[in-house]
PDB file of N, CA, C and O in Angstrom:
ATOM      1  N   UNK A 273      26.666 106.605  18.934  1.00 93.00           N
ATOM      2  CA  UNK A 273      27.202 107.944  18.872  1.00 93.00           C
ATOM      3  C   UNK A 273      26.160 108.901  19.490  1.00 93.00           C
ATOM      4  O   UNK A 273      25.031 108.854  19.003  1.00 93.00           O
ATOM      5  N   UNK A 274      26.411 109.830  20.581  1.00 98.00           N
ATOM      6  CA  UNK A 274      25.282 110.992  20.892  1.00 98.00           C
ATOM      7  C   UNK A 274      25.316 111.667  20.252  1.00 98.00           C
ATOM      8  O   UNK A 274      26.182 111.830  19.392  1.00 98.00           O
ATOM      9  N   UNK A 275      24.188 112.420  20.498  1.00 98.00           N
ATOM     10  CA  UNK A 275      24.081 113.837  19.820  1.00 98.00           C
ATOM     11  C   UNK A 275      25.199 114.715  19.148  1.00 98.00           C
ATOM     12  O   UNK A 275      25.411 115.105  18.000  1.00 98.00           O
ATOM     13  N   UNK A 276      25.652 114.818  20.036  1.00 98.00           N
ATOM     14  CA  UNK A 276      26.847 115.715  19.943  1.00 98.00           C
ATOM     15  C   UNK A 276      27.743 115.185  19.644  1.00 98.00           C
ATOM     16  O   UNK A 276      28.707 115.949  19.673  1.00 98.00           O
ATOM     17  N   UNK A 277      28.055 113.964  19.268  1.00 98.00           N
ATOM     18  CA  UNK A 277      29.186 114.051  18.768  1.00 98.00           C
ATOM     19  C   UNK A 277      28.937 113.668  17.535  1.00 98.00           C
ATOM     20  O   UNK A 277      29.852 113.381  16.763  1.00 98.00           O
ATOM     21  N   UNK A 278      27.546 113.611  17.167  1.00 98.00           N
ATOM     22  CA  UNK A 278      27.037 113.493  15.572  1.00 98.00           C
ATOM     23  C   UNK A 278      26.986 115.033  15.162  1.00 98.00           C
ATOM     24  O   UNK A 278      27.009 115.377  13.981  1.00 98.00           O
ATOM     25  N   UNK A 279      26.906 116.045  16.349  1.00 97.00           N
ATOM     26  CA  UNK A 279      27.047 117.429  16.051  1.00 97.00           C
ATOM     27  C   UNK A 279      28.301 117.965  15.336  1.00 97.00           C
ATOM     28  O   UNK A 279      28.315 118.681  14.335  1.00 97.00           O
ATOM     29  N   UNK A 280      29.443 117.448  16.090  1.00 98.00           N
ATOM     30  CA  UNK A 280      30.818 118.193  16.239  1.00 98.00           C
ATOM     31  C   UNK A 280      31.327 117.007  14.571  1.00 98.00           C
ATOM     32  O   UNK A 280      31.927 117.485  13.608  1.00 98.00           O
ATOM     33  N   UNK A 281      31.034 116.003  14.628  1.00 98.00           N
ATOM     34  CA  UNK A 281      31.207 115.959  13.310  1.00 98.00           C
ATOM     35  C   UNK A 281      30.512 116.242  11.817  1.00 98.00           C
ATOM     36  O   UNK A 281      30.955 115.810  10.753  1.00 98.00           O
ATOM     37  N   UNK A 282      30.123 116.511  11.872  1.00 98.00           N
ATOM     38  CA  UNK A 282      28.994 117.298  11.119  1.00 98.00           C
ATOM     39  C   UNK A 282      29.498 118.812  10.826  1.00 98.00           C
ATOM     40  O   UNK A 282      29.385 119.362   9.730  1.00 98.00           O
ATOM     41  N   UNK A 283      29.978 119.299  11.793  1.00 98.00           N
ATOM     42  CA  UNK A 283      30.511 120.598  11.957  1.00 98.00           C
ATOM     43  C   UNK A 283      31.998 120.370  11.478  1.00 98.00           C
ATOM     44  O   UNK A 283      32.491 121.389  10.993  1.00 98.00           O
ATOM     45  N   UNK A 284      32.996 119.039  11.507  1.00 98.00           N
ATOM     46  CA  UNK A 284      34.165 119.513  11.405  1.00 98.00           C
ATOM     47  C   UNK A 284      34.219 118.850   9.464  1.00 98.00           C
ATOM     48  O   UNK A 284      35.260 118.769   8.812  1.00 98.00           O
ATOM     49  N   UNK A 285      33.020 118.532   9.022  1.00 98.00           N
ATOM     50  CA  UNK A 285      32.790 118.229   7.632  1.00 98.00           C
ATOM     51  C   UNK A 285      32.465 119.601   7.074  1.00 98.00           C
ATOM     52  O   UNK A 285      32.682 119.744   5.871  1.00 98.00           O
ATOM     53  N   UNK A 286      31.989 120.616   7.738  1.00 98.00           N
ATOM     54  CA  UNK A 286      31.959 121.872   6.865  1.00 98.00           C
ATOM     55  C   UNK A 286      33.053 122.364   5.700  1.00 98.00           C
ATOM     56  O   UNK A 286      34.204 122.586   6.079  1.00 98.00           O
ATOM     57  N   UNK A 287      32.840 122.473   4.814  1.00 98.00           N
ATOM     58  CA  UNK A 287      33.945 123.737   4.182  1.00 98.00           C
ATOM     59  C   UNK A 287      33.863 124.718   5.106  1.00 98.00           C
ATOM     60  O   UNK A 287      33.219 124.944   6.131  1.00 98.00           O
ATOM     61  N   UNK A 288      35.081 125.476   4.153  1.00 98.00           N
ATOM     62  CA  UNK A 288      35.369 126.794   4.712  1.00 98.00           C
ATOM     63  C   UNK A 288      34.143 127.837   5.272  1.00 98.00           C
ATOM     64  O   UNK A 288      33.886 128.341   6.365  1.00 98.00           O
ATOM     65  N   UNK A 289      33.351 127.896   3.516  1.00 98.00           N
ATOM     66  CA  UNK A 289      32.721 128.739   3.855  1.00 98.00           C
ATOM     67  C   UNK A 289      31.319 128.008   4.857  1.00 98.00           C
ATOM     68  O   UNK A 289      30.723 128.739   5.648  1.00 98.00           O
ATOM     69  N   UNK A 290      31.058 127.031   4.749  1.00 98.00           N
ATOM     70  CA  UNK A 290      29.854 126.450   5.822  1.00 98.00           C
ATOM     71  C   UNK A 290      30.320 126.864   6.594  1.00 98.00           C
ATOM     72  O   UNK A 290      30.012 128.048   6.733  1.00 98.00           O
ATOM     73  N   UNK A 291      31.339 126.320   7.634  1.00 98.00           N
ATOM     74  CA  UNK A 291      31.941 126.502   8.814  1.00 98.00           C
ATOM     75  C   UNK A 291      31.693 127.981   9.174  1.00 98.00           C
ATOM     76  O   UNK A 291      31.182 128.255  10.260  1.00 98.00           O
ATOM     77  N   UNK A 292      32.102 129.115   8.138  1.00 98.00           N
ATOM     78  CA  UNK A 292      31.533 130.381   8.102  1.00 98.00           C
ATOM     79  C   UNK A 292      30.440 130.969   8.605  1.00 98.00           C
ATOM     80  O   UNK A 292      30.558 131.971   9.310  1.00 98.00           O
ATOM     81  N   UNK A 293      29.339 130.479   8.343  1.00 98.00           N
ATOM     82  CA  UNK A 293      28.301 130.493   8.005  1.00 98.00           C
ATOM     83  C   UNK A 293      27.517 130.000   9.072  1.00 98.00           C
ATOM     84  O   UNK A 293      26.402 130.445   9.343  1.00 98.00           O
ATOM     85  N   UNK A 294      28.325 128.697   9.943  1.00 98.00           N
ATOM     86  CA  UNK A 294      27.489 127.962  10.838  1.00 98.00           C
ATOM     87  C   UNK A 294      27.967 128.549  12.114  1.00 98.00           C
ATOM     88  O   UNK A 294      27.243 128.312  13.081  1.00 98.00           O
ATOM     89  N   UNK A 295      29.276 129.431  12.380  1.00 98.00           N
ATOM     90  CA  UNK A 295      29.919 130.203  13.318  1.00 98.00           C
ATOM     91  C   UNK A 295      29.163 131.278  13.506  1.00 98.00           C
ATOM     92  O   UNK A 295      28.618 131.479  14.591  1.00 98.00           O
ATOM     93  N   UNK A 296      29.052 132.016  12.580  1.00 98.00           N
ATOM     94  CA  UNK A 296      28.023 133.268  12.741  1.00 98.00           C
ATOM     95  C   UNK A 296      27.027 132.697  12.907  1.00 98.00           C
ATOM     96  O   UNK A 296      26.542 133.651  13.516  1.00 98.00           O
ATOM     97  N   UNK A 297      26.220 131.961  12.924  1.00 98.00           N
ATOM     98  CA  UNK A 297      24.554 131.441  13.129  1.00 98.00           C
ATOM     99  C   UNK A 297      24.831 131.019  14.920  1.00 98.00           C
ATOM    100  O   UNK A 297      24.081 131.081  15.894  1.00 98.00           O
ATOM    101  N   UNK A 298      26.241 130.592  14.758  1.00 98.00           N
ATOM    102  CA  UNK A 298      25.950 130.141  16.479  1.00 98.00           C
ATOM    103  C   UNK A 298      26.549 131.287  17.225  1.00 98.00           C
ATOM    104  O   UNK A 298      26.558 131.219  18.454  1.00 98.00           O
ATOM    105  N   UNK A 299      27.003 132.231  16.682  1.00 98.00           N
ATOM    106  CA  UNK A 299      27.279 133.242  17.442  1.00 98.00           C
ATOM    107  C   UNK A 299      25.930 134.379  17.764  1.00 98.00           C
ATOM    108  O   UNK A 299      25.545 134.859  18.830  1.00 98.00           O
ATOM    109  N   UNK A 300      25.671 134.471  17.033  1.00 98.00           N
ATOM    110  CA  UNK A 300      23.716 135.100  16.923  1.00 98.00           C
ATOM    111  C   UNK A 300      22.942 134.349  18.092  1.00 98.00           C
ATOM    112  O   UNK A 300      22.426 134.910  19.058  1.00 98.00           O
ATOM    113  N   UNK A 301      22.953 132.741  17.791  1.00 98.00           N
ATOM    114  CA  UNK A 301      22.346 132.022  18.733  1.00 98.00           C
ATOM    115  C   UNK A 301      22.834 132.541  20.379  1.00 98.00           C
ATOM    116  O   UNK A 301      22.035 133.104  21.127  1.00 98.00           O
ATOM    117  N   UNK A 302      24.333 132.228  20.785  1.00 98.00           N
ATOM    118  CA  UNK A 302      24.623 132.258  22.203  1.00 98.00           C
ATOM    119  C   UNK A 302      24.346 133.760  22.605  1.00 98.00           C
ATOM    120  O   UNK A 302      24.358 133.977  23.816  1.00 98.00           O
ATOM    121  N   UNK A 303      24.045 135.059  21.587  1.00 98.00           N
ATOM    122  CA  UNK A 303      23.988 135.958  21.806  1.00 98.00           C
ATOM    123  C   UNK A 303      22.412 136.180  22.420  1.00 98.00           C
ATOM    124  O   UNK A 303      22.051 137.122  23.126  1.00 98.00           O
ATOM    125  N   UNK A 304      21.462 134.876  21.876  1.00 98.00           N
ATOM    126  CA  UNK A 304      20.230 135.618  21.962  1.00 98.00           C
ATOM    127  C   UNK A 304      19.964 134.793  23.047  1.00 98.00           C
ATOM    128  O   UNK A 304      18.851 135.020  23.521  1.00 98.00           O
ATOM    129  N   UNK A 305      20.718 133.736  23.727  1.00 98.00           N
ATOM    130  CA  UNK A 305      20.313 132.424  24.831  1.00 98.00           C
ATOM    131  C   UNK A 305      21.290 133.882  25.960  1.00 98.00           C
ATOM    132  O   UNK A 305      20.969 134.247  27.090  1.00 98.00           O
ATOM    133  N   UNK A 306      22.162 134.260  25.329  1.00 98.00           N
ATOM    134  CA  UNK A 306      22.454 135.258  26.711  1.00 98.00           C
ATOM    135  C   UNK A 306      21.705 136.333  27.527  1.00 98.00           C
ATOM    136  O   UNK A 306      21.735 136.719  28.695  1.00 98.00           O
ATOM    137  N   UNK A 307      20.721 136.785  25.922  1.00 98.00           N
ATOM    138  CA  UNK A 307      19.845 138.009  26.139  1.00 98.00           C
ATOM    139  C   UNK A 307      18.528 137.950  26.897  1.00 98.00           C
ATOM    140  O   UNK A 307      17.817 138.882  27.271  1.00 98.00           O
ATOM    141  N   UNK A 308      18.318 136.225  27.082  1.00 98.00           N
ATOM    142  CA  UNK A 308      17.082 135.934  27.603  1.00 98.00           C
ATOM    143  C   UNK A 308      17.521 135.421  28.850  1.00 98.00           C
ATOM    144  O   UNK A 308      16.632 135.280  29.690  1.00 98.00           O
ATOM    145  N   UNK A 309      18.579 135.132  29.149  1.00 98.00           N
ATOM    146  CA  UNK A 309      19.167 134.757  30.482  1.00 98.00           C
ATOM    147  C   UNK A 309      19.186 135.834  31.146  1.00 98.00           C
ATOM    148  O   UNK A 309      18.459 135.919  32.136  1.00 98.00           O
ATOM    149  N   UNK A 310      19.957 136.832  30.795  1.00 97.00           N
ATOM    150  CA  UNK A 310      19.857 138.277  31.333  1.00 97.00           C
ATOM    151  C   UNK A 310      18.631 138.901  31.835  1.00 97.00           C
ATOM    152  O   UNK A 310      18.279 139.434  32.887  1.00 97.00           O
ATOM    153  N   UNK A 311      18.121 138.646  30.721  1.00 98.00           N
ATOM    154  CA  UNK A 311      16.014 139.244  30.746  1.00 98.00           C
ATOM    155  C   UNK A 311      15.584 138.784  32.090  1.00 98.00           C
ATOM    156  O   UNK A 311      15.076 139.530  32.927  1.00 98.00           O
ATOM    157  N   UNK A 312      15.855 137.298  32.282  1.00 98.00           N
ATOM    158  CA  UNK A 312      15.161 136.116  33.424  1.00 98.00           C
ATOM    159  C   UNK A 312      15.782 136.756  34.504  1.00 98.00           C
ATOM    160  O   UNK A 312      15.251 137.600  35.226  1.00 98.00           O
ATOM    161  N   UNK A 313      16.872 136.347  34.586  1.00 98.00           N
ATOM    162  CA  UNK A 313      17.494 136.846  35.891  1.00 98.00           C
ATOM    163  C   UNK A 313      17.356 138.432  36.360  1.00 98.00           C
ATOM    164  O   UNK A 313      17.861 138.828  37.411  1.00 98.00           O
ATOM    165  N   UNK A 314      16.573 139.340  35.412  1.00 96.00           N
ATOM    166  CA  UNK A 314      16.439 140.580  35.638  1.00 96.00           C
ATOM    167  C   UNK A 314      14.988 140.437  36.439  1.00 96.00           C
ATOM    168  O   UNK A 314      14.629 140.734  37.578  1.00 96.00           O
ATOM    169  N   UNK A 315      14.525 140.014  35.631  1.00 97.00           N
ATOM    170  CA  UNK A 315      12.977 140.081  36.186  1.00 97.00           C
ATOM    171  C   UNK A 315      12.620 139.233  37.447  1.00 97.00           C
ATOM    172  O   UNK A 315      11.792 139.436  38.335  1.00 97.00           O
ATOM    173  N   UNK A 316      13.815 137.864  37.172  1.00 98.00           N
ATOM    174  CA  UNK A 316      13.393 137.196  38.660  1.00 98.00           C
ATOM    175  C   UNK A 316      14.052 137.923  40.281  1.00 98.00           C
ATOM    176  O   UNK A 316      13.859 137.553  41.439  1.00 98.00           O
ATOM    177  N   UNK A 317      14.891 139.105  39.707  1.00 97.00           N
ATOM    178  CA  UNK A 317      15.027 140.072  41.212  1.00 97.00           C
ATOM    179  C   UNK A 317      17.240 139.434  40.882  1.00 97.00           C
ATOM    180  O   UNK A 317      18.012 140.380  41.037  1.00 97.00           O
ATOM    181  N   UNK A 318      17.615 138.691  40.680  1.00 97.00           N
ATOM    182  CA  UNK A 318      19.012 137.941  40.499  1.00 97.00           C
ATOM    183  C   UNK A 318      19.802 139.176  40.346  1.00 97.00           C
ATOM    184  O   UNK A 318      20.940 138.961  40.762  1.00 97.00           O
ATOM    185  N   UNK A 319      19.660 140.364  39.925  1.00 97.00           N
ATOM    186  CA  UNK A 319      20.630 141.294  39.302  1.00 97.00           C
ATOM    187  C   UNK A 319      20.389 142.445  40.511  1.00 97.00           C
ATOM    188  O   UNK A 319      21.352 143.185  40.711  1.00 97.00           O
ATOM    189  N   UNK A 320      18.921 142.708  41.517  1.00 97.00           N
ATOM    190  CA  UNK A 320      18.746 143.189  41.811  1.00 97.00           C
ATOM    191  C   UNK A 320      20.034 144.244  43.034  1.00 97.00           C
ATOM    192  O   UNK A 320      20.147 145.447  43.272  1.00 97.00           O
ATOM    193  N   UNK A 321      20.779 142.992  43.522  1.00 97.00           N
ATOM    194  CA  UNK A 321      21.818 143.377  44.114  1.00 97.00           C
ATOM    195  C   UNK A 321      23.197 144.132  43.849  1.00 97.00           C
ATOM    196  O   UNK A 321      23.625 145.162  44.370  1.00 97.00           O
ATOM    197  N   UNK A 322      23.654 143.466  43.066  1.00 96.00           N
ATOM    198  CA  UNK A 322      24.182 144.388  42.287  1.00 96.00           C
ATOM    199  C   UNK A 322      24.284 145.611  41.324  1.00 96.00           C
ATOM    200  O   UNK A 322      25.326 146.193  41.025  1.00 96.00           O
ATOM    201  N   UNK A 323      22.910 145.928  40.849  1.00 95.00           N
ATOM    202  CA  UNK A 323      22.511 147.513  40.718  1.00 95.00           C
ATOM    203  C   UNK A 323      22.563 148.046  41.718  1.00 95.00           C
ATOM    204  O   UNK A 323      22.682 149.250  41.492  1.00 95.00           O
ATOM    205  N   UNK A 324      22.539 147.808  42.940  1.00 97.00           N
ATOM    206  CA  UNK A 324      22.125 148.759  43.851  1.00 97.00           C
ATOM    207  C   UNK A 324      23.931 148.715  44.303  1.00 97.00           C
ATOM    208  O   UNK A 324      24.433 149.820  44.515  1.00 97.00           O
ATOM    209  N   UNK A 325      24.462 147.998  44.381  1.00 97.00           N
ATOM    210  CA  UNK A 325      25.755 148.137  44.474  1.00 97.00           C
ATOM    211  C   UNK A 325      26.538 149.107  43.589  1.00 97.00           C
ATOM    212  O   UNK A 325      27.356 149.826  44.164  1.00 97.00           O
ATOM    213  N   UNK A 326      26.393 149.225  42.248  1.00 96.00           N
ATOM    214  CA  UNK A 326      26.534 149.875  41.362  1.00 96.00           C
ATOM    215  C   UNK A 326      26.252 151.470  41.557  1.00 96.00           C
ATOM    216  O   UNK A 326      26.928 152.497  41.480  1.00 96.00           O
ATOM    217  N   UNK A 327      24.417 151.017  41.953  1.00 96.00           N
ATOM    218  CA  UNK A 327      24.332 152.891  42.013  1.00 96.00           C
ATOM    219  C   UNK A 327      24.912 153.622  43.281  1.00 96.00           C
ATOM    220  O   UNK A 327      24.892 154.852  43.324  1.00 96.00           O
ATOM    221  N   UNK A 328      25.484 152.791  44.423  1.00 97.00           N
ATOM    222  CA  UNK A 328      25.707 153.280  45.542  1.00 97.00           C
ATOM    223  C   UNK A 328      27.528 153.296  45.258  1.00 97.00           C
ATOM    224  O   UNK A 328      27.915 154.423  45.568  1.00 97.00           O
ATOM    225  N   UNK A 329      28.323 152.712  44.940  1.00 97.00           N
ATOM    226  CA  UNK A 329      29.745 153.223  43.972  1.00 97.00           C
ATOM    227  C   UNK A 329      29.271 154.327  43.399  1.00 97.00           C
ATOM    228  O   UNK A 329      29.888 155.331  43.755  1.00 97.00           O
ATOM    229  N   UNK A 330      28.352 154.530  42.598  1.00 96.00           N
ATOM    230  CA  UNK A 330      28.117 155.980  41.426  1.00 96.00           C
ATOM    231  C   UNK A 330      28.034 156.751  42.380  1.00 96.00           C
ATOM    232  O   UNK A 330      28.801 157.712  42.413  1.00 96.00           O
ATOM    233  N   UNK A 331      27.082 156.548  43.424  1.00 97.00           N
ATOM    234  CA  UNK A 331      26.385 158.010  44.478  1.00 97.00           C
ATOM    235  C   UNK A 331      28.168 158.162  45.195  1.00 97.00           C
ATOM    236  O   UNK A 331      28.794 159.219  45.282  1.00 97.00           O
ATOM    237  N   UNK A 332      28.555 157.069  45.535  1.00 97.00           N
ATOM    238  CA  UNK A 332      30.074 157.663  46.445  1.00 97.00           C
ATOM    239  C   UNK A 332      31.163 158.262  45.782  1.00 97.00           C
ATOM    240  O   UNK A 332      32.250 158.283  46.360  1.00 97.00           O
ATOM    241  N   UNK A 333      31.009 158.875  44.376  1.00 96.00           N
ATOM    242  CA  UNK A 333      31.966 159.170  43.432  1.00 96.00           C
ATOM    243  C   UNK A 333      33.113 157.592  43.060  1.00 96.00           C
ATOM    244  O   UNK A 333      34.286 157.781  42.740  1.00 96.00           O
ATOM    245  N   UNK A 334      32.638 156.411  43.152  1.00 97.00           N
ATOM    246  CA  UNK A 334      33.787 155.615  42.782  1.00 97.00           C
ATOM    247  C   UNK A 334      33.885 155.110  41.388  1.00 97.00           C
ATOM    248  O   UNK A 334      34.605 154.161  41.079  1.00 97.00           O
ATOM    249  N   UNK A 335      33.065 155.839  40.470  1.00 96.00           N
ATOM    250  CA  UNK A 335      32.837 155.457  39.369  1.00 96.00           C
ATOM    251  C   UNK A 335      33.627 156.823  38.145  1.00 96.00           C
ATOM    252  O   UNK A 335      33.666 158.048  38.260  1.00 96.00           O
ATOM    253  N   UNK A 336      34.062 156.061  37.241  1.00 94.00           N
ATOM    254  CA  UNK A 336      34.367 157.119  36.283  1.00 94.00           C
ATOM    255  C   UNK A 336      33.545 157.519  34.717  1.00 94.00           C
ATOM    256  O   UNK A 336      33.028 156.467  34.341  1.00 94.00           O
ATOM    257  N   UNK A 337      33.381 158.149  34.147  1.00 90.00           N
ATOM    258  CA  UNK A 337      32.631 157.943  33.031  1.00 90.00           C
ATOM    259  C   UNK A 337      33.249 157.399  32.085  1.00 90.00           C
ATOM    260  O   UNK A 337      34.440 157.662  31.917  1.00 90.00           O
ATOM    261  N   UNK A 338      32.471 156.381  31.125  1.00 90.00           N
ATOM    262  CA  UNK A 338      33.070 155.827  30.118  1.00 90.00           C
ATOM    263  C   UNK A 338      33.317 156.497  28.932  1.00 90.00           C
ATOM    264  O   UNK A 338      33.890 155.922  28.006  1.00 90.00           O
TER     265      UNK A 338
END
């Protein structure tokens, strides 16, 4: 059996409230593996293009306020 599928059963043995409990913990998690992906790709220049795309829509009026 791999990993994962010693994972996903493990996970479908939860109760209610585990299952609860282990949803919000992995929702926190993919939130904070997103926040450092974001971070990386900010700093490694990856996003750089598209800000500038962004601010040049804003400078041409094609943007609306939220």
């Amino acid at each position: 059996m791999t990993k994962l599928e010693q994972i996903e059963k493990s996970v479908a043995e939860l109760s209610p409230e585990e299952l609860k409990a282990f949803a919000a913990w992995f929702e926190v998690l993919q939130a904070d593996l997103w926040d450092k992906q974001i971070e990386a790709d900010a700093k490694a220049g990856r996003l750089d293009k598209l800000a500038e795309q962004a601010l040049a829509d804003h400078r041409a009026g094609r943007t609306r306020p939220l």
